[in-house]
Amino acid sequence: MAVSKSNKKKQQCYIAVPSQIINSISSSGLQSLLLSPKRKNPSFSVKLKLLLNNPRFWVLFLFVFVFVGMLKMWFNFDTLVPFSQNPCGIFQEKGSFENEQQSSQLSAGAVSVGKEENGDEKSEFWKQPDGLGYRPCLEFSREYRKTSLDIVKGRNRYLMVVVSGGMNQQRNQIVDAVVIARILGAALVVPILQVNVIWGDESEFSDIFDLDHFKEVLANDVRIVSSLPSTHVMTRPVEEKRTPLHASPEWIRLHYTRKIRRDGVLLLRSLDSRLSKDLPSDLQKLRCKVAFHALRFSPSILELGNKLTERMRSKGPYVALHLRMEKDVWVRTGCLPGLSHEYDEMINNERKQRPELLTSRSNMTYHDRKLAGLCPLNALEVTRLLKALGAPKSARIYWAGGIPLGGKEALQPLTNEFPQFFNKEDLSLPGELEPFAKKASLMAALDYIVSENSNVFMPSHGGNMGHAIQGQRAYAGHKKTITPNKRKMLQHFLNSSLSETEFNAIILDLHRDSLGQPELRKAGRDVTKYPVPECMCNGTMNHSSM
């Protein structure tokens, strides 16, 4: 077989030798090695015999052996590879994922890179807002603490509640259920989670939340019981369906106290927004105590959620996006995904067939809704917003939410610009998600944990999860949370005459005060979304006292 000339050419190889070794050899020594004149040498066998019988040889051999071993420790020969069997080979840097993380099935575009290359930790994008010294502060009044003694000892009144919706909606209703029980001076039976019609999730309270922790944290505020006592089991609970929206504590006492005192058990359903957002100071603090302290996820959810968080953190800072791009979101909001004419027609037809799904303002056109900031951002708009706010291309992104209409195609603008793009399926090891399969509430809880722990969080649209995480991050020290100013920015998205530099400057300016800075709660707003000033004090005041 003929051999090409290129193969005959001798390949040149270079062996890396530490400079300390070179420097240790004097110039005269080098000259003697390189320039010594030729002379007749004795036979090899004679020289070898003399050498082996010379004790100085063995001393020198031992010294060289120890010296080389020490050099290997000092200069990390695994990196320098001076004596590699293949010195011309290409060396690849080891990844920093642990063994557990190396085996995870990451998405195709999610290539691991070193921390120096990924996230650009010095970028202004990762800079956190000034929290102005605000810290959690739950100092209850003397009267509240005094009343608590009688309430937690009570054995005659019991409040039962049935909460509905997704995990975050149920969470909000549980917070209000605790406050209503406190208002009525009743013990709260562990809330019943209604089976979700859309997802068929049959999870119970203890599947999602840590029940023992819930009881322990609220032990001085409201008595929590797992079930009705035997004295009340046969009592048919009085079901109340006429609770108005935003009912005040006075209304609740006036309409429910006599009933619960007479019958012993009161049953409430559909608590969503039934309790007023404007409550006395102590009850606002109780809301925060339930939301931020008592409602901890169950150990199994917390364990996996923290693992996913660490896998995201292992390469540096990361962004969490809550993307609201599912089919039902487009239908309910009266908006269009903008993927193609076919997808827009699909949404329009479903909305015509089921007009009751449209949540509000049915008289507005899609274009009017869009300009009013009532529509979720699509993937292209999220991408342009992140770029304008300074997100580096190497930023790692965790995206939470359901499968978007259009699947991977709908996410393409994001994945093209930010290839380090993960969700819980990408990060989990084989079999890790099996216990949570077909349980939407548990999956939502995992998204909640990873999003809440992120360096930067941004929802593409309002909603219970976005609001809850915004409040949690504020309470944790005002971690950076981007609130898209959709109403003001979308007109600039449609202005094709703007250069990229002009567009970025405008968008950045619009969001200077929407990055998670402390914001005082206004009337009608939920304290679990805006915990200042009822649940947080500045640096000159006392810290948390529960």
GROMACS .gro file of N, CA, C and O in nm, residues 269-359:
model
  364
  269ARG      N    1  -6.555   2.760   5.076
  269ARG     CA    2  -6.497   2.722   4.948
  269ARG      C    3  -6.459   2.847   4.869
  269ARG      O    4  -6.508   2.956   4.897
  270SER      N    5  -6.378   2.827   4.767
  270SER     CA    6  -6.344   2.935   4.673
  270SER      C    7  -6.305   3.064   4.745
  270SER      O    8  -6.373   3.166   4.735
  271LEU      N    9  -6.195   3.057   4.818
  271LEU     CA   10  -6.151   3.172   4.897
  271LEU      C   11  -6.072   3.275   4.816
  271LEU      O   12  -6.031   3.378   4.870
  272ASP      N   13  -6.050   3.247   4.688
  272ASP     CA   14  -5.965   3.334   4.609
  272ASP      C   15  -6.017   3.478   4.608
  272ASP      O   16  -6.129   3.505   4.563
  273SER      N   17  -5.938   3.571   4.662
  273SER     CA   18  -5.971   3.715   4.670
  273SER      C   19  -6.095   3.744   4.754
  273SER      O   20  -6.154   3.851   4.740
  274ARG      N   21  -6.135   3.653   4.839
  274ARG     CA   22  -6.252   3.678   4.923
  274ARG      C   23  -6.216   3.764   5.044
  274ARG      O   24  -6.302   3.834   5.098
  275LEU      N   25  -6.092   3.758   5.087
  275LEU     CA   26  -6.050   3.839   5.201
  275LEU      C   27  -5.984   3.967   5.152
  275LEU      O   28  -5.905   3.966   5.057
  276SER      N   29  -6.017   4.077   5.216
  276SER     CA   30  -5.962   4.208   5.177
  276SER      C   31  -5.810   4.208   5.182
  276SER      O   32  -5.749   4.140   5.266
  277LYS      N   33  -5.746   4.283   5.092
  277LYS     CA   34  -5.601   4.299   5.093
  277LYS      C   35  -5.557   4.405   5.194
  277LYS      O   36  -5.439   4.412   5.228
  278ASP      N   37  -5.652   4.485   5.240
  278ASP     CA   38  -5.621   4.592   5.336
  278ASP      C   39  -5.671   4.551   5.475
  278ASP      O   40  -5.789   4.565   5.505
  279LEU      N   41  -5.580   4.499   5.554
  279LEU     CA   42  -5.614   4.447   5.687
  279LEU      C   43  -5.538   4.524   5.795
  279LEU      O   44  -5.440   4.592   5.766
  280PRO      N   45  -5.582   4.508   5.920
  280PRO     CA   46  -5.505   4.567   6.031
  280PRO      C   47  -5.362   4.513   6.032
  280PRO      O   48  -5.335   4.403   5.982
  281SER      N   49  -5.272   4.588   6.091
  281SER     CA   50  -5.129   4.557   6.088
  281SER      C   51  -5.096   4.414   6.132
  281SER      O   52  -5.020   4.344   6.065
  282ASP      N   53  -5.154   4.369   6.242
  282ASP     CA   54  -5.123   4.235   6.293
  282ASP      C   55  -5.164   4.126   6.194
  282ASP      O   56  -5.094   4.025   6.178
  283LEU      N   57  -5.279   4.143   6.130
  283LEU     CA   58  -5.325   4.042   6.034
  283LEU      C   59  -5.241   4.045   5.907
  283LEU      O   60  -5.222   3.941   5.842
  284GLN      N   61  -5.190   4.160   5.869
  284GLN     CA   62  -5.099   4.167   5.755
  284GLN      C   63  -4.969   4.092   5.787
  284GLN      O   64  -4.915   4.019   5.704
  285LYS      N   65  -4.921   4.111   5.908
  285LYS     CA   66  -4.801   4.039   5.951
  285LYS      C   67  -4.826   3.888   5.953
  285LYS      O   68  -4.738   3.809   5.918
  286LEU      N   69  -4.946   3.849   5.995
  286LEU     CA   70  -4.980   3.707   5.997
  286LEU      C   71  -4.979   3.652   5.855
  286LEU      O   72  -4.934   3.539   5.831
  287ARG      N   73  -5.030   3.729   5.761
  287ARG     CA   74  -5.026   3.686   5.620
  287ARG      C   75  -4.881   3.657   5.578
  287ARG      O   76  -4.853   3.557   5.514
  288CYS      N   77  -4.792   3.749   5.611
  288CYS     CA   78  -4.651   3.730   5.574
  288CYS      C   79  -4.591   3.609   5.645
  288CYS      O   80  -4.511   3.534   5.586
  289LYS      N   81  -4.628   3.591   5.770
  289LYS     CA   82  -4.575   3.478   5.847
  289LYS      C   83  -4.615   3.346   5.783
  289LYS      O   84  -4.535   3.251   5.774
  290VAL      N   85  -4.739   3.338   5.736
  290VAL     CA   86  -4.786   3.215   5.670
  290VAL      C   87  -4.713   3.196   5.538
  290VAL      O   88  -4.660   3.088   5.509
  291ALA      N   89  -4.712   3.301   5.455
  291ALA     CA   90  -4.657   3.290   5.320
  291ALA      C   91  -4.506   3.266   5.319
  291ALA      O   92  -4.456   3.183   5.242
  292PHE      N   93  -4.432   3.337   5.404
  292PHE     CA   94  -4.287   3.335   5.395
  292PHE      C   95  -4.219   3.242   5.496
  292PHE      O   96  -4.100   3.215   5.483
  293HIS      N   97  -4.294   3.197   5.596
  293HIS     CA   98  -4.233   3.111   5.698
  293HIS      C   99  -4.303   2.975   5.712
  293HIS      O  100  -4.236   2.872   5.718
  294ALA      N  101  -4.434   2.975   5.720
  294ALA     CA  102  -4.507   2.851   5.750
  294ALA      C  103  -4.520   2.759   5.630
  294ALA      O  104  -4.510   2.636   5.643
  295LEU      N  105  -4.546   2.816   5.512
  295LEU     CA  106  -4.570   2.734   5.393
  295LEU      C  107  -4.438   2.692   5.328
  295LEU      O  108  -4.399   2.742   5.223
  296ARG      N  109  -4.371   2.599   5.393
  296ARG     CA  110  -4.248   2.542   5.337
  296ARG      C  111  -4.284   2.415   5.262
  296ARG      O  112  -4.371   2.340   5.304
  297PHE      N  113  -4.217   2.392   5.150
  297PHE     CA  114  -4.248   2.274   5.070
  297PHE      C  115  -4.206   2.146   5.143
  297PHE      O  116  -4.118   2.149   5.230
  298SER      N  117  -4.267   2.036   5.107
  298SER     CA  118  -4.239   1.907   5.171
  298SER      C  119  -4.092   1.870   5.149
  298SER      O  120  -4.030   1.915   5.051
  299PRO      N  121  -4.035   1.787   5.237
  299PRO     CA  122  -3.892   1.753   5.227
  299PRO      C  123  -3.849   1.698   5.092
  299PRO      O  124  -3.743   1.733   5.041
  300SER      N  125  -3.932   1.612   5.031
  300SER     CA  126  -3.893   1.552   4.903
  300SER      C  127  -3.886   1.657   4.792
  300SER      O  128  -3.795   1.654   4.708
  301ILE      N  129  -3.982   1.751   4.791
  301ILE     CA  130  -3.980   1.858   4.691
  301ILE      C  131  -3.862   1.951   4.716
  301ILE      O  132  -3.790   1.990   4.623
  302LEU      N  133  -3.841   1.985   4.842
  302LEU     CA  134  -3.733   2.077   4.878
  302LEU      C  135  -3.597   2.018   4.842
  302LEU      O  136  -3.509   2.089   4.790
  303GLU      N  137  -3.581   1.889   4.865
  303GLU     CA  138  -3.454   1.824   4.836
  303GLU      C  139  -3.421   1.830   4.687
  303GLU      O  140  -3.311   1.870   4.647
  304LEU      N  141  -3.517   1.792   4.602
  304LEU     CA  142  -3.491   1.793   4.458
  304LEU      C  143  -3.481   1.936   4.406
  304LEU      O  144  -3.395   1.966   4.321
  305GLY      N  145  -3.566   2.026   4.456
  305GLY     CA  146  -3.559   2.165   4.413
  305GLY      C  147  -3.424   2.227   4.442
  305GLY      O  148  -3.368   2.301   4.360
  306ASN      N  149  -3.368   2.194   4.558
  306ASN     CA  150  -3.235   2.247   4.594
  306ASN      C  151  -3.124   2.185   4.508
  306ASN      O  152  -3.026   2.251   4.475
  307LYS      N  153  -3.142   2.058   4.470
  307LYS     CA  154  -3.044   1.994   4.381
  307LYS      C  155  -3.043   2.062   4.244
  307LYS      O  156  -2.938   2.090   4.187
  308LEU      N  157  -3.164   2.087   4.192
  308LEU     CA  158  -3.172   2.155   4.062
  308LEU      C  159  -3.111   2.295   4.070
  308LEU      O  160  -3.044   2.341   3.977
  309THR      N  161  -3.134   2.361   4.184
  309THR     CA  162  -3.076   2.495   4.205
  309THR      C  163  -2.923   2.488   4.200
  309THR      O  164  -2.858   2.569   4.134
  310GLU      N  165  -2.866   2.391   4.270
  310GLU     CA  166  -2.720   2.379   4.274
  310GLU      C  167  -2.663   2.346   4.137
  310GLU      O  168  -2.553   2.390   4.103
  311ARG      N  169  -2.737   2.269   4.058
  311ARG     CA  170  -2.688   2.238   3.923
  311ARG      C  171  -2.688   2.363   3.835
  311ARG      O  172  -2.603   2.377   3.747
  312MET      N  173  -2.782   2.452   3.859
  312MET     CA  174  -2.781   2.579   3.785
  312MET      C  175  -2.669   2.669   3.837
  312MET      O  176  -2.601   2.736   3.759
  313ARG      N  177  -2.647   2.671   3.967
  313ARG     CA  178  -2.546   2.760   4.027
  313ARG      C  179  -2.403   2.714   4.000
  313ARG      O  180  -2.309   2.793   4.013
  314SER      N  181  -2.385   2.587   3.966
  314SER     CA  182  -2.249   2.531   3.959
  314SER      C  183  -2.161   2.602   3.859
  314SER      O  184  -2.039   2.595   3.866
  315LYS      N  185  -2.221   2.669   3.760
  315LYS     CA  186  -2.142   2.740   3.659
  315LYS      C  187  -2.151   2.892   3.675
  315LYS      O  188  -2.113   2.965   3.585
  316GLY      N  189  -2.203   2.939   3.787
  316GLY     CA  190  -2.213   3.083   3.807
  316GLY      C  191  -2.357   3.129   3.820
  316GLY      O  192  -2.448   3.049   3.841
  317PRO      N  193  -2.381   3.260   3.808
  317PRO     CA  194  -2.516   3.315   3.827
  317PRO      C  195  -2.610   3.270   3.714
  317PRO      O  196  -2.566   3.234   3.605
  318TYR      N  197  -2.741   3.272   3.744
  318TYR     CA  198  -2.837   3.234   3.641
  318TYR      C  199  -2.965   3.317   3.652
  318TYR      O  200  -2.995   3.374   3.755
  319VAL      N  201  -3.037   3.323   3.539
  319VAL     CA  202  -3.165   3.393   3.531
  319VAL      C  203  -3.275   3.288   3.535
  319VAL      O  204  -3.262   3.181   3.474
  320ALA      N  205  -3.385   3.318   3.602
  320ALA     CA  206  -3.504   3.232   3.596
  320ALA      C  207  -3.615   3.310   3.526
  320ALA      O  208  -3.644   3.424   3.562
  321LEU      N  209  -3.673   3.248   3.424
  321LEU     CA  210  -3.785   3.309   3.352
  321LEU      C  211  -3.910   3.226   3.378
  321LEU      O  212  -3.907   3.104   3.365
  322HIS      N  213  -4.019   3.294   3.413
  322HIS     CA  214  -4.147   3.225   3.419
  322HIS      C  215  -4.221   3.261   3.291
  322HIS      O  216  -4.272   3.372   3.276
  323LEU      N  217  -4.222   3.167   3.197
  323LEU     CA  218  -4.280   3.192   3.065
  323LEU      C  219  -4.426   3.148   3.062
  323LEU      O  220  -4.457   3.032   3.087
  324ARG      N  221  -4.515   3.241   3.031
  324ARG     CA  222  -4.658   3.212   3.023
  324ARG      C  223  -4.697   3.206   2.875
  324ARG      O  224  -4.753   3.298   2.819
  325MET      N  225  -4.664   3.094   2.811
  325MET     CA  226  -4.686   3.082   2.667
  325MET      C  227  -4.768   2.958   2.631
  325MET      O  228  -4.770   2.914   2.517
  326GLU      N  229  -4.839   2.901   2.732
  326GLU     CA  230  -4.921   2.783   2.706
  326GLU      C  231  -5.047   2.821   2.628
  326GLU      O  232  -5.089   2.937   2.627
  327LYS      N  233  -5.106   2.723   2.565
  327LYS     CA  234  -5.225   2.746   2.482
  327LYS      C  235  -5.338   2.812   2.561
  327LYS      O  236  -5.400   2.910   2.515
  328ASP      N  237  -5.365   2.762   2.682
  328ASP     CA  238  -5.478   2.817   2.760
  328ASP      C  239  -5.454   2.962   2.801
  328ASP      O  240  -5.548   3.040   2.817
  329VAL      N  241  -5.326   3.001   2.816
  329VAL     CA  242  -5.295   3.140   2.853
  329VAL      C  243  -5.330   3.233   2.737
  329VAL      O  244  -5.391   3.340   2.757
  330TRP      N  245  -5.294   3.193   2.615
  330TRP     CA  246  -5.327   3.276   2.499
  330TRP      C  247  -5.478   3.288   2.482
  330TRP      O  248  -5.531   3.395   2.448
  331VAL      N  249  -5.551   3.179   2.507
  331VAL     CA  250  -5.697   3.182   2.493
  331VAL      C  251  -5.759   3.273   2.598
  331VAL      O  252  -5.842   3.359   2.567
  332ARG      N  253  -5.718   3.257   2.724
  332ARG     CA  254  -5.782   3.331   2.833
  332ARG      C  255  -5.751   3.480   2.829
  332ARG      O  256  -5.832   3.561   2.870
  333THR      N  257  -5.631   3.515   2.782
  333THR     CA  258  -5.593   3.657   2.784
  333THR      C  259  -5.646   3.734   2.663
  333THR      O  260  -5.637   3.857   2.659
  334GLY      N  261  -5.700   3.663   2.564
  334GLY     CA  262  -5.748   3.732   2.444
  334GLY      C  263  -5.634   3.777   2.355
  334GLY      O  264  -5.650   3.870   2.276
  335CYS      N  265  -5.518   3.711   2.368
  335CYS     CA  266  -5.399   3.752   2.294
  335CYS      C  267  -5.361   3.645   2.192
  335CYS      O  268  -5.414   3.534   2.194
  336LEU      N  269  -5.266   3.676   2.104
  336LEU     CA  270  -5.221   3.584   2.000
  336LEU      C  271  -5.072   3.556   2.016
  336LEU      O  272  -4.995   3.647   2.048
  337PRO      N  273  -5.031   3.430   1.993
  337PRO     CA  274  -4.889   3.395   2.012
  337PRO      C  275  -4.796   3.454   1.908
  337PRO      O  276  -4.677   3.471   1.933
  338GLY      N  277  -4.850   3.484   1.786
  338GLY     CA  278  -4.767   3.545   1.683
  338GLY      C  279  -4.666   3.451   1.621
  338GLY      O  280  -4.569   3.496   1.559
  339LEU      N  281  -4.686   3.320   1.634
  339LEU     CA  282  -4.593   3.224   1.575
  339LEU      C  283  -4.615   3.210   1.425
  339LEU      O  284  -4.521   3.210   1.347
  340SER      N  285  -4.739   3.197   1.388
  340SER     CA  286  -4.776   3.185   1.247
  340SER      C  287  -4.927   3.210   1.235
  340SER      O  288  -4.999   3.212   1.336
  341HIS      N  289  -4.975   3.224   1.111
  341HIS     CA  290  -5.117   3.245   1.087
  341HIS      C  291  -5.199   3.126   1.138
  341HIS      O  292  -5.308   3.143   1.194
  342GLU      N  293  -5.144   3.005   1.122
  342GLU     CA  294  -5.216   2.884   1.162
  342GLU      C  295  -5.239   2.881   1.314
  342GLU      O  296  -5.349   2.850   1.361
  343TYR      N  297  -5.136   2.914   1.392
  343TYR     CA  298  -5.150   2.915   1.537
  343TYR      C  299  -5.246   3.024   1.583
  343TYR      O  300  -5.326   3.004   1.676
  344ASP      N  301  -5.240   3.140   1.519
  344ASP     CA  302  -5.331   3.248   1.555
  344ASP      C  303  -5.477   3.208   1.529
  344ASP      O  304  -5.566   3.237   1.608
  345GLU      N  305  -5.499   3.141   1.417
  345GLU     CA  306  -5.635   3.094   1.384
  345GLU      C  307  -5.683   2.990   1.484
  345GLU      O  308  -5.800   2.989   1.523
  346MET      N  309  -5.592   2.904   1.527
  346MET     CA  310  -5.628   2.802   1.626
  346MET      C  311  -5.678   2.867   1.755
  346MET      O  312  -5.781   2.826   1.811
  347ILE      N  313  -5.608   2.971   1.801
  347ILE     CA  314  -5.648   3.040   1.924
  347ILE      C  315  -5.779   3.115   1.903
  347ILE      O  316  -5.870   3.110   1.989
  348ASN      N  317  -5.793   3.182   1.791
  348ASN     CA  318  -5.917   3.257   1.762
  348ASN      C  319  -6.038   3.164   1.758
  348ASN      O  320  -6.144   3.195   1.812
  349ASN      N  321  -6.023   3.049   1.694
  349ASN     CA  322  -6.135   2.955   1.682
  349ASN      C  323  -6.176   2.900   1.818
  349ASN      O  324  -6.295   2.888   1.847
  350GLU      N  325  -6.076   2.867   1.902
  350GLU     CA  326  -6.110   2.814   2.035
  350GLU      C  327  -6.179   2.919   2.121
  350GLU      O  328  -6.270   2.889   2.198
  351ARG      N  329  -6.136   3.044   2.105
  351ARG     CA  330  -6.198   3.151   2.182
  351ARG      C  331  -6.342   3.175   2.138
  351ARG      O  332  -6.429   3.205   2.220
  352LYS      N  333  -6.369   3.159   2.008
  352LYS     CA  334  -6.506   3.176   1.958
  352LYS      C  335  -6.596   3.063   2.007
  352LYS      O  336  -6.713   3.086   2.041
  353GLN      N  337  -6.541   2.942   2.013
  353GLN     CA  338  -6.620   2.827   2.058
  353GLN      C  339  -6.647   2.832   2.208
  353GLN      O  340  -6.750   2.786   2.255
  354ARG      N  341  -6.553   2.889   2.283
  354ARG     CA  342  -6.568   2.895   2.429
  354ARG      C  343  -6.541   3.038   2.478
  354ARG      O  344  -6.439   3.065   2.541
  355PRO      N  345  -6.631   3.129   2.452
  355PRO     CA  346  -6.610   3.270   2.490
  355PRO      C  347  -6.598   3.292   2.640
  355PRO      O  348  -6.541   3.392   2.684
  356GLU      N  349  -6.649   3.196   2.719
  356GLU     CA  350  -6.643   3.212   2.865
  356GLU      C  351  -6.500   3.203   2.917
  356GLU      O  352  -6.471   3.243   3.032
  357LEU      N  353  -6.407   3.150   2.835
  357LEU     CA  354  -6.268   3.139   2.879
  357LEU      C  355  -6.197   3.273   2.884
  357LEU      O  356  -6.099   3.290   2.955
  358LEU      N  357  -6.244   3.368   2.807
  358LEU     CA  358  -6.183   3.502   2.807
  358LEU      C  359  -6.208   3.568   2.942
  358LEU      O  360  -6.322   3.587   2.983
  359THR      N  361  -6.102   3.599   3.013
  359THR     CA  362  -6.115   3.641   3.152
  359THR      C  363  -6.173   3.779   3.172
  359THR      O  364  -6.248   3.802   3.266
   0.00000   0.00000   0.00000
